[in-house]
């Protein structure tokens, strides 16, 4: 019985540690961000008009924008994107992203409202959900330091 109690206590402590490390303790502040395969720079404009210059920009750790086009799915690599404008949809859990490619063509993707966008600023790490973004201007690839 004593052994079972000890195992249960240790399991509870381990689960609490995992929960704390994964950020369910109430803080959304990014203490780290995904390390992307390529480094891209961008300026993120939120719905309040604030502009944040970032490098190592990703969508959920990926260096491409992904979403649905009609009944299918598509990915657009950052090196092809010049700008992405985010607009609401009839579904509050979705956003439509109007992408302008570097060759001037346009693409329209529907993405999840809570898709995280990460980046590194001159003062620390940055995270914002797509639903809070107005637009992103992609400045291109950056050489690794």
Coordinates of C-alpha atoms in Angstrom, one line a residue:
X1 CA 0.0 0.0 0.0
X2 CA 2.8 2.4 0.9
X3 CA 4.6 1.6 -2.4
X4 CA 1.4 2.3 -4.4
X5 CA 1.0 5.7 -2.6
X6 CA 4.6 6.6 -3.4
X7 CA 4.1 5.6 -7.1
X8 CA 0.9 7.8 -7.2
X9 CA 2.7 10.8 -5.7
X10 CA 5.6 10.5 -8.1
X11 CA 3.3 10.1 -11.0
X12 CA 1.3 13.2 -9.9
X13 CA 4.5 15.2 -9.6
X14 CA 5.7 14.1 -13.0
X15 CA 2.4 15.1 -14.6
X16 CA 2.5 18.5 -12.9
X17 CA 6.0 19.1 -14.1
X18 CA 5.0 18.3 -17.7
X19 CA 1.9 20.5 -17.5
X20 CA 4.0 23.4 -16.2
X21 CA 6.7 22.9 -18.9
X22 CA 3.9 22.9 -21.6
X23 CA 2.6 26.2 -20.4
X24 CA -0.9 25.3 -19.0
X25 CA -0.1 27.3 -15.8
X26 CA -1.7 30.4 -17.3
X27 CA 1.2 32.1 -19.1
X28 CA 1.2 32.5 -22.9
X29 CA 4.5 34.2 -22.9
X30 CA 6.9 32.2 -25.2
X31 CA 10.0 31.1 -23.2
X32 CA 11.3 29.4 -26.4
X33 CA 10.2 29.2 -30.0
X34 CA 10.6 26.5 -32.6
X35 CA 13.9 26.4 -34.4
X36 CA 13.0 26.5 -38.2
X37 CA 14.8 24.7 -40.9
X38 CA 15.4 28.1 -42.6
X39 CA 15.6 31.6 -41.2
X40 CA 13.1 34.1 -42.7
X41 CA 12.5 37.7 -41.6
X42 CA 9.1 39.4 -41.5
X43 CA 7.1 42.2 -40.1
X44 CA 4.0 41.2 -38.3
X45 CA 1.1 43.7 -37.9
X46 CA -1.5 42.8 -35.4
X47 CA -5.1 44.0 -35.4
X48 CA -4.3 47.0 -33.2
X49 CA -1.7 48.3 -35.7
X50 CA 1.3 47.3 -33.7
X51 CA 4.3 46.2 -36.0
X52 CA 6.9 43.7 -34.8
X53 CA 10.0 42.9 -36.8
X54 CA 10.9 39.2 -36.4
X55 CA 13.4 36.7 -37.7
X56 CA 13.0 32.9 -37.4
X57 CA 9.4 33.4 -38.3
X58 CA 7.3 30.2 -38.4
X59 CA 3.7 29.1 -38.4
X60 CA 3.6 26.4 -35.7
X61 CA 7.3 25.7 -36.3
X62 CA 7.0 25.4 -40.1
X63 CA 8.5 27.7 -42.7
X64 CA 5.5 27.7 -44.9
X65 CA 1.9 28.8 -44.7
X66 CA -0.6 26.0 -44.9
X67 CA -4.4 25.8 -45.1
X68 CA -7.3 24.7 -47.1
X69 CA -8.2 25.7 -50.7
X70 CA -11.7 24.5 -51.4
X71 CA -11.7 20.8 -50.6
X72 CA -8.0 20.4 -50.7
X73 CA -5.0 21.6 -48.6
X74 CA -2.0 23.6 -49.8
X75 CA 1.3 24.8 -48.5
X76 CA 3.1 28.0 -49.6
X77 CA 6.8 28.3 -48.7
X78 CA 7.9 31.6 -47.1
X79 CA 10.4 32.2 -49.9
X80 CA 7.5 32.5 -52.3
X81 CA 5.4 34.8 -50.1
X82 CA 5.7 38.6 -50.2
X83 CA 2.7 39.4 -48.0
X84 CA -0.1 37.7 -46.2
X85 CA -3.3 39.6 -45.2
X86 CA -5.6 38.0 -42.6
X87 CA -9.4 38.4 -42.7
X88 CA -12.2 36.9 -40.7
X89 CA -14.6 34.3 -42.0
X90 CA -18.2 33.3 -41.1
X91 CA -16.6 30.6 -38.9
X92 CA -15.1 32.3 -35.8
X93 CA -12.5 29.5 -35.5
X94 CA -11.2 30.1 -39.0
X95 CA -9.4 32.9 -40.9
X96 CA -8.8 33.5 -44.5
X97 CA -5.3 34.4 -45.5
X98 CA -4.8 36.3 -48.8
X99 CA -1.2 35.7 -49.9
X100 CA 0.6 37.7 -52.4
X101 CA 3.4 35.8 -54.0
X102 CA 6.7 37.3 -55.1
X103 CA 5.8 36.7 -58.7
X104 CA 2.6 38.8 -58.2
X105 CA 0.1 36.0 -58.2
X106 CA -2.4 35.6 -55.3
X107 CA -3.4 32.6 -53.2
X108 CA -6.3 32.3 -50.8
X109 CA -6.0 29.8 -47.8
X110 CA -8.4 29.1 -44.9
X111 CA -6.5 28.5 -41.7
X112 CA -7.3 27.8 -38.1
X113 CA -7.8 31.0 -36.0
X114 CA -5.5 29.7 -33.3
X115 CA -2.6 28.8 -35.6
X116 CA 0.5 30.1 -33.8
X117 CA 3.0 32.4 -35.5
X118 CA 6.4 32.6 -33.8
X119 CA 9.4 34.8 -34.2
X120 CA 12.5 36.2 -32.6
X121 CA 12.7 40.0 -32.0
X122 CA 15.7 42.1 -31.0
X123 CA 14.3 42.0 -27.4
X124 CA 13.2 38.4 -27.1
X125 CA 10.7 35.8 -28.4
X126 CA 7.3 36.6 -30.0
X127 CA 4.1 34.6 -30.4
X128 CA 0.8 35.6 -31.9
X129 CA -2.2 33.6 -33.1
X130 CA -3.3 34.1 -36.7
X131 CA -6.7 35.4 -35.5
X132 CA -4.9 38.4 -34.0
X133 CA -2.8 39.2 -37.1
X134 CA -3.8 41.8 -39.7
X135 CA -1.0 41.1 -42.1
X136 CA 2.6 39.9 -42.4
X137 CA 5.2 41.3 -44.8
X138 CA 7.9 38.7 -45.6
X139 CA 11.3 40.2 -46.1
X140 CA 13.0 37.0 -47.3
X141 CA 15.5 34.5 -46.1
X142 CA 18.3 35.4 -43.7
X143 CA 21.7 33.7 -43.6
X144 CA 22.3 31.6 -40.5
X145 CA 24.6 33.4 -38.0

